[in-house]
PDB file of C-alpha atoms in Angstrom:
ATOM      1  CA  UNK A   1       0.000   0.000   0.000  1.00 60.00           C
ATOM      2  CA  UNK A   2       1.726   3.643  -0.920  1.00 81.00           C
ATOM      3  CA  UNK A   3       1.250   5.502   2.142  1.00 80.00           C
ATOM      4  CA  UNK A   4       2.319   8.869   0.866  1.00 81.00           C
ATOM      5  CA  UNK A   5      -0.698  10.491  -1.045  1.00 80.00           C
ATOM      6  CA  UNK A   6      -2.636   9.626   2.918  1.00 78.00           C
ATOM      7  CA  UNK A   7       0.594  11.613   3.660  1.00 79.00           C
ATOM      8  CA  UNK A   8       0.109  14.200   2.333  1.00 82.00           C
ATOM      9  CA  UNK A   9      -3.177  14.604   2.781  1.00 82.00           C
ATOM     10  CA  UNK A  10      -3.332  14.656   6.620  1.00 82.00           C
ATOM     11  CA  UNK A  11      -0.193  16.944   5.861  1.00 83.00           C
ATOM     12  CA  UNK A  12      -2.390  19.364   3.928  1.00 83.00           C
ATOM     13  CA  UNK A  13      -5.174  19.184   6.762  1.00 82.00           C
ATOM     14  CA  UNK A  14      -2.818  19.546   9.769  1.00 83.00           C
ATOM     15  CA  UNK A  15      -1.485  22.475   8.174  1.00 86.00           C
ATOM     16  CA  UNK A  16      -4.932  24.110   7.086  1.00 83.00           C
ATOM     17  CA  UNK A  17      -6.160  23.450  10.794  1.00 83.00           C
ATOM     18  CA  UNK A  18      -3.191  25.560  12.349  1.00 82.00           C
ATOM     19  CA  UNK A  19      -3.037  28.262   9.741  1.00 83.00           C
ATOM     20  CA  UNK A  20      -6.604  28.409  10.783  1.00 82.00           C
ATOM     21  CA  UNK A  21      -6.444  28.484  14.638  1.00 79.00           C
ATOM     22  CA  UNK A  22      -3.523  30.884  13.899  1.00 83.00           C
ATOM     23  CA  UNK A  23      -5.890  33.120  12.189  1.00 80.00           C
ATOM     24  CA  UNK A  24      -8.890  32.812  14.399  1.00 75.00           C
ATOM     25  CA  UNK A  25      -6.479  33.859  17.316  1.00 79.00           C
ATOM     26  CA  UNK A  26      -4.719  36.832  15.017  1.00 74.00           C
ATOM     27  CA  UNK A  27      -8.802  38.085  14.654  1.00 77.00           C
ATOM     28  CA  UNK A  28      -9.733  37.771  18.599  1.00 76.00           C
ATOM     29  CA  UNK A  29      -6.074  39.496  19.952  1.00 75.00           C
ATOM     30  CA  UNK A  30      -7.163  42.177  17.392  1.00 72.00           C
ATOM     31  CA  UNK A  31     -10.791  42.287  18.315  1.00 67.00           C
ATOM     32  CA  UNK A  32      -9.674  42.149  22.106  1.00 74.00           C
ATOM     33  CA  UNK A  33      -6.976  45.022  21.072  1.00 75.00           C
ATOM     34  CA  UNK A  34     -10.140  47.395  19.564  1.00 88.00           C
ATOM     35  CA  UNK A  35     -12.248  46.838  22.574  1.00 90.00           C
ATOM     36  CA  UNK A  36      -9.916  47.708  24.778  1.00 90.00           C
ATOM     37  CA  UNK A  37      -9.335  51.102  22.775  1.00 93.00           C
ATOM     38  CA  UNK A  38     -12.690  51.258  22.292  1.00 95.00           C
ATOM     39  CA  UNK A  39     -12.954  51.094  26.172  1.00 95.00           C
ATOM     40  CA  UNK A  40     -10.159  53.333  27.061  1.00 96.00           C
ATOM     41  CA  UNK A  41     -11.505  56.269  24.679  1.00 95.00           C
ATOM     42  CA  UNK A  42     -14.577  55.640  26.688  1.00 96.00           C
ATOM     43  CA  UNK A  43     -13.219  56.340  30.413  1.00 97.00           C
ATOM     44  CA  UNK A  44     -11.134  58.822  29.086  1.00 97.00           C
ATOM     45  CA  UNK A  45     -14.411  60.490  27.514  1.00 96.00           C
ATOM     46  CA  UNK A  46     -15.586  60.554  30.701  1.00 96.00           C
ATOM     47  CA  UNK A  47     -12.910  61.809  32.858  1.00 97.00           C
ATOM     48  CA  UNK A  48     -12.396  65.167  30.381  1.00 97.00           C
ATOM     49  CA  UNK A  49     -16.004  65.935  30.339  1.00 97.00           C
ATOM     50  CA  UNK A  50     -16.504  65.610  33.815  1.00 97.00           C
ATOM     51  CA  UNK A  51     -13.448  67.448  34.428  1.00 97.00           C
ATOM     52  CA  UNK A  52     -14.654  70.221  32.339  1.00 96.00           C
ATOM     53  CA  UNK A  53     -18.216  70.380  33.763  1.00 97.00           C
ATOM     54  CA  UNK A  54     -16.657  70.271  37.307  1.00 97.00           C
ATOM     55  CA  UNK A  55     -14.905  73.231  36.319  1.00 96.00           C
ATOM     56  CA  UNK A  56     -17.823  74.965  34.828  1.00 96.00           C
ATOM     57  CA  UNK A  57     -19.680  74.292  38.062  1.00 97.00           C
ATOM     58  CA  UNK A  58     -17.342  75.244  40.555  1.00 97.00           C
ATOM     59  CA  UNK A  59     -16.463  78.603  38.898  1.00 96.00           C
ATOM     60  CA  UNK A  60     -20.452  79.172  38.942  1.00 96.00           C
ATOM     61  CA  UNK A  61     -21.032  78.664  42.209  1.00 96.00           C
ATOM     62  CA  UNK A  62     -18.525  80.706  42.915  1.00 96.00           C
ATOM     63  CA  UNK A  63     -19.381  83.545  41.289  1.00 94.00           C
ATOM     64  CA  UNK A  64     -23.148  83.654  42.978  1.00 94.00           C
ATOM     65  CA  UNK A  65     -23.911  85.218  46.165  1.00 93.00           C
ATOM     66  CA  UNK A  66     -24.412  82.571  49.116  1.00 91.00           C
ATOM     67  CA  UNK A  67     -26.160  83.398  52.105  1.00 93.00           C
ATOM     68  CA  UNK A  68     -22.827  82.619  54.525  1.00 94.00           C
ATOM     69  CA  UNK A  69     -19.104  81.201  53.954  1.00 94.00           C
ATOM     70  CA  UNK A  70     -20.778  77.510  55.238  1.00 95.00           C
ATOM     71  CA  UNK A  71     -23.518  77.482  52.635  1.00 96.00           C
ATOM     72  CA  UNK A  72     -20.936  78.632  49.706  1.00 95.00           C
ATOM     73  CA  UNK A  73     -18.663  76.069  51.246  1.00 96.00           C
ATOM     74  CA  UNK A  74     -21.393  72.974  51.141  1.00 96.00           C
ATOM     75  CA  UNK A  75     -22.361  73.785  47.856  1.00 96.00           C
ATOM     76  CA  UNK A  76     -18.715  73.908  46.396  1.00 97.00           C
ATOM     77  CA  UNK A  77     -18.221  70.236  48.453  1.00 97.00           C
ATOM     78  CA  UNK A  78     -21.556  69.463  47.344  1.00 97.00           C
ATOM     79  CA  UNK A  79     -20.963  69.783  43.841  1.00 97.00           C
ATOM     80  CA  UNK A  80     -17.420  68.512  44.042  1.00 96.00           C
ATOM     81  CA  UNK A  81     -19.168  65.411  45.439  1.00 95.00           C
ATOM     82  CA  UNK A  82     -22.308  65.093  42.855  1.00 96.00           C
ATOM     83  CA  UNK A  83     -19.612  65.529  39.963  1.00 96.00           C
ATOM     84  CA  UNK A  84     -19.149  62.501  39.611  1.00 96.00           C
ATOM     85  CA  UNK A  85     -15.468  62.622  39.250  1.00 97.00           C
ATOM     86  CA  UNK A  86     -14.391  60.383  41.825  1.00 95.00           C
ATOM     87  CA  UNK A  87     -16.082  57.373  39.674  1.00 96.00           C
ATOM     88  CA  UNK A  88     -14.577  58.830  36.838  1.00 97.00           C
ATOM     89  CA  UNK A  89     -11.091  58.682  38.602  1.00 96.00           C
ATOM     90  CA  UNK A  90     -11.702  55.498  39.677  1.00 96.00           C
ATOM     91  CA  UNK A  91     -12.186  54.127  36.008  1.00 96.00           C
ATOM     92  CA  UNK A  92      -9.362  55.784  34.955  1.00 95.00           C
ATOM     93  CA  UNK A  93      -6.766  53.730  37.908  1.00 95.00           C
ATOM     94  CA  UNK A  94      -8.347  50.617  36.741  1.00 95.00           C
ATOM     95  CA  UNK A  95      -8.144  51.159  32.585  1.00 94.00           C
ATOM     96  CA  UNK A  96      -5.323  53.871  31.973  1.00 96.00           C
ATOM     97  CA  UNK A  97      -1.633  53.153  31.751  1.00 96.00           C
ATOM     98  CA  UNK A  98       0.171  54.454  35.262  1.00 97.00           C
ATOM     99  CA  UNK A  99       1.471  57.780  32.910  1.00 97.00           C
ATOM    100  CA  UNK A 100      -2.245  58.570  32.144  1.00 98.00           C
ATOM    101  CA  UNK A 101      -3.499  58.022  35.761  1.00 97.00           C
ATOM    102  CA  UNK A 102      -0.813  60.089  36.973  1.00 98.00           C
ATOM    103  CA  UNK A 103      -1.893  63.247  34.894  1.00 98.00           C
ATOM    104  CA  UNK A 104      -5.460  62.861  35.685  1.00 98.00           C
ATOM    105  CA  UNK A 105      -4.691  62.821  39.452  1.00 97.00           C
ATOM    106  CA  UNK A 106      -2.687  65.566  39.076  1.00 98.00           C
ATOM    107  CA  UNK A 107      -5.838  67.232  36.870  1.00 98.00           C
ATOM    108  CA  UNK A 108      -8.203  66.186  40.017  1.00 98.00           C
ATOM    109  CA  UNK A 109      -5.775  67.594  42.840  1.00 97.00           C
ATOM    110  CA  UNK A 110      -5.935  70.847  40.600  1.00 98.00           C
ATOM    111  CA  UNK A 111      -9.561  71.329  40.644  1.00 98.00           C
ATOM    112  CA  UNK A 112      -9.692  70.123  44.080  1.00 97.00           C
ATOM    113  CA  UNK A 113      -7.435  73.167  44.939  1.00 97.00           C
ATOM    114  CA  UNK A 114      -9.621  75.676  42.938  1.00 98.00           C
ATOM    115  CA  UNK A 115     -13.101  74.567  45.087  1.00 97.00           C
ATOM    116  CA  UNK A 116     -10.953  74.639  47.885  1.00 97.00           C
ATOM    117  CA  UNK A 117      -9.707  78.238  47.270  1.00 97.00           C
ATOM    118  CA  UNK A 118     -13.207  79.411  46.687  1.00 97.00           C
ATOM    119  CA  UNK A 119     -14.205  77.655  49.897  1.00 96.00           C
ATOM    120  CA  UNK A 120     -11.626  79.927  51.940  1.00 96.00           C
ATOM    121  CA  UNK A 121     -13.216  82.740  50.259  1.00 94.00           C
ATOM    122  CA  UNK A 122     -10.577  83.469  47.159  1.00 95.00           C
ATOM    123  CA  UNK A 123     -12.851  85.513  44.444  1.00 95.00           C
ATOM    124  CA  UNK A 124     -13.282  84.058  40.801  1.00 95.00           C
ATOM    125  CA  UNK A 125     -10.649  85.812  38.227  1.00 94.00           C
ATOM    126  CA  UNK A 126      -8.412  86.669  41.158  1.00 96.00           C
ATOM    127  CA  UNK A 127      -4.695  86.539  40.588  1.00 97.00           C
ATOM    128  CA  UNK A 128      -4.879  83.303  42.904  1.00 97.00           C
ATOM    129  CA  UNK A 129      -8.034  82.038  40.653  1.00 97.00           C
ATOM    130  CA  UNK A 130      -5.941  82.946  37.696  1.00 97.00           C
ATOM    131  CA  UNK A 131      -2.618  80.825  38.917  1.00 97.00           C
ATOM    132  CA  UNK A 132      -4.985  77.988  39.828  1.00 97.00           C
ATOM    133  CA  UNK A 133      -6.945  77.851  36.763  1.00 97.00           C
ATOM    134  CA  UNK A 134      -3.369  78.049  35.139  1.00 97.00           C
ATOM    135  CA  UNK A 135      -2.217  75.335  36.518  1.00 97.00           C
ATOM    136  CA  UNK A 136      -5.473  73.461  35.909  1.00 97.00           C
ATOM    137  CA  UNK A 137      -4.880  73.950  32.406  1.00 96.00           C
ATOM    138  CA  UNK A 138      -1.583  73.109  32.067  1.00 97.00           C
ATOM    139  CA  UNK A 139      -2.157  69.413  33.812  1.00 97.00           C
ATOM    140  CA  UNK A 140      -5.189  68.954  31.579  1.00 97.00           C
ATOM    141  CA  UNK A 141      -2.952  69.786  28.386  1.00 95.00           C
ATOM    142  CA  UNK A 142      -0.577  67.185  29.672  1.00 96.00           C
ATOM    143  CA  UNK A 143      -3.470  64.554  29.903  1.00 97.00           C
ATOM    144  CA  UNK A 144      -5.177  65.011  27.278  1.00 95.00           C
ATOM    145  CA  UNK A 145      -1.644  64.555  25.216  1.00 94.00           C
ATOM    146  CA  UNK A 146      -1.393  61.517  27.596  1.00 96.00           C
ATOM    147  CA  UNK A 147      -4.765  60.055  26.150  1.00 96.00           C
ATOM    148  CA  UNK A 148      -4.112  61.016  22.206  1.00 95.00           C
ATOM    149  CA  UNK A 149      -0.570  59.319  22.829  1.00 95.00           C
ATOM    150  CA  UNK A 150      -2.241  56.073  24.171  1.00 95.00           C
ATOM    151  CA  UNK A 151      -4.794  55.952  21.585  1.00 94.00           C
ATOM    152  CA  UNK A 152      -2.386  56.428  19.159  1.00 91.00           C
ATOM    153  CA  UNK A 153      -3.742  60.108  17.858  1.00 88.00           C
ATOM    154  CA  UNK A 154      -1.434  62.871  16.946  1.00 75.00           C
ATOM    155  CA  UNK A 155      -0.742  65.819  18.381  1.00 71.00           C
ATOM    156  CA  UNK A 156      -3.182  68.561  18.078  1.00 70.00           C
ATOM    157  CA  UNK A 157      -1.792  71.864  16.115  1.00 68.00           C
ATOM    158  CA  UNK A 158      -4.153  74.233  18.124  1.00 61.00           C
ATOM    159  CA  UNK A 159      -6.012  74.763  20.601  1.00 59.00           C
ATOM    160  CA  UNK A 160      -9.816  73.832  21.559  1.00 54.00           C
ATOM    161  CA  UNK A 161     -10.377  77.429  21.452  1.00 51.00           C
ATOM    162  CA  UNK A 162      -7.591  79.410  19.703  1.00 45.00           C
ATOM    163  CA  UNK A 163      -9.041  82.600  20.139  1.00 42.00           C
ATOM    164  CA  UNK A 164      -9.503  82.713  23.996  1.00 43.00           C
ATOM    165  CA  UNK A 165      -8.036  81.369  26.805  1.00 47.00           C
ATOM    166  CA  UNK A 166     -10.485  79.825  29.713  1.00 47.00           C
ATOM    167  CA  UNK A 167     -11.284  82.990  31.252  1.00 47.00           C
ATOM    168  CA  UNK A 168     -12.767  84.326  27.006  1.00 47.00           C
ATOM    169  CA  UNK A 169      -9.910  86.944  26.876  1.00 44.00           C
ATOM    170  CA  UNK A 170      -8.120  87.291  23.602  1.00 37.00           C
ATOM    171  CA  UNK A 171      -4.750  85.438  24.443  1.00 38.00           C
ATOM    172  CA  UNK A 172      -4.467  82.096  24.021  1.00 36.00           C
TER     173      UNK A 172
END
């Protein structure tokens, strides 16, 4: 009996079953590698909007008149609190690389300073507000070019706003 044409053909099979399994598993690391993208540009969604509507809110609040220095003081905590941004932070140390995490803690310590600062009274567009807001900026630059980097996006060539800085002066 000439056993090489049954050879060759469990040969030929053997090989088209691993080139297969090969390129099943190729498909799933790159489906797993989208959804994982997919999931990152989610939490990092997250964290800049709620970073920027933090913002919005604290610099409202501390611009109205309160009744006392408690009451302006509860509802700074209170809406530090209701942000949401501590679930937002805590996505973000679960999902983002350690370089990502680190900006957007230093992004949260920032805004924590700023409601603090209006909690001890400072006034909004204050030299102090200014510096803080400043600084706020800065660390959010640095994590949002943290996030494009991870996601593999470029750079951006301008701002969000070229024409005005965060306080809608001419400047940028």
């Amino acid at each position: 009996m000439d056993w090489l044409p049954l050879l060759s053909t469990l040969a030929g099979a053997a090989i088209g079953i691993v080139a297969t399994l090969i390129a099943d598993r190729n498909r799933w690391k790159h489906d797993d590698d989208k959804e994982a993208l997919r999931l990152r540009l989610d939490v990092y969604t997250q964290y800049t909007t709620t970073v920027k509507v933090l913002g919005e809110t604290l610099r409202a609040l501390a611009g109205q008149d309160h009744p006392s220095p408690d009451e302006r003081a509860l509802a700074l905590r209170g809406a530090f609190r209701e942000s949401g941004i501590a679930i937002a932070s805590e996505r973000m140390w679960l999902i983002a690389p350690q370089p990502v995490v680190k900006a957007s803690n230093n992004v949260f310590h920032c805004l924590r300073r700023i409601c603090d600062g209006y909690i001890d009274g400072t006034a909004v567009s204050s030299p102090e507000d200014r510096a803080r807001w400043e600084a706020r900026g800065k660390a959010a630059a640095t994590m949002r070019q943290l996030m494009r980097d991870d996601l593999g996006v470029g750079p951006l060539a301008e701002r969000h706003s070229p024409l005005l800085d965060d306080y809608n002066d001419p400047a940028a």
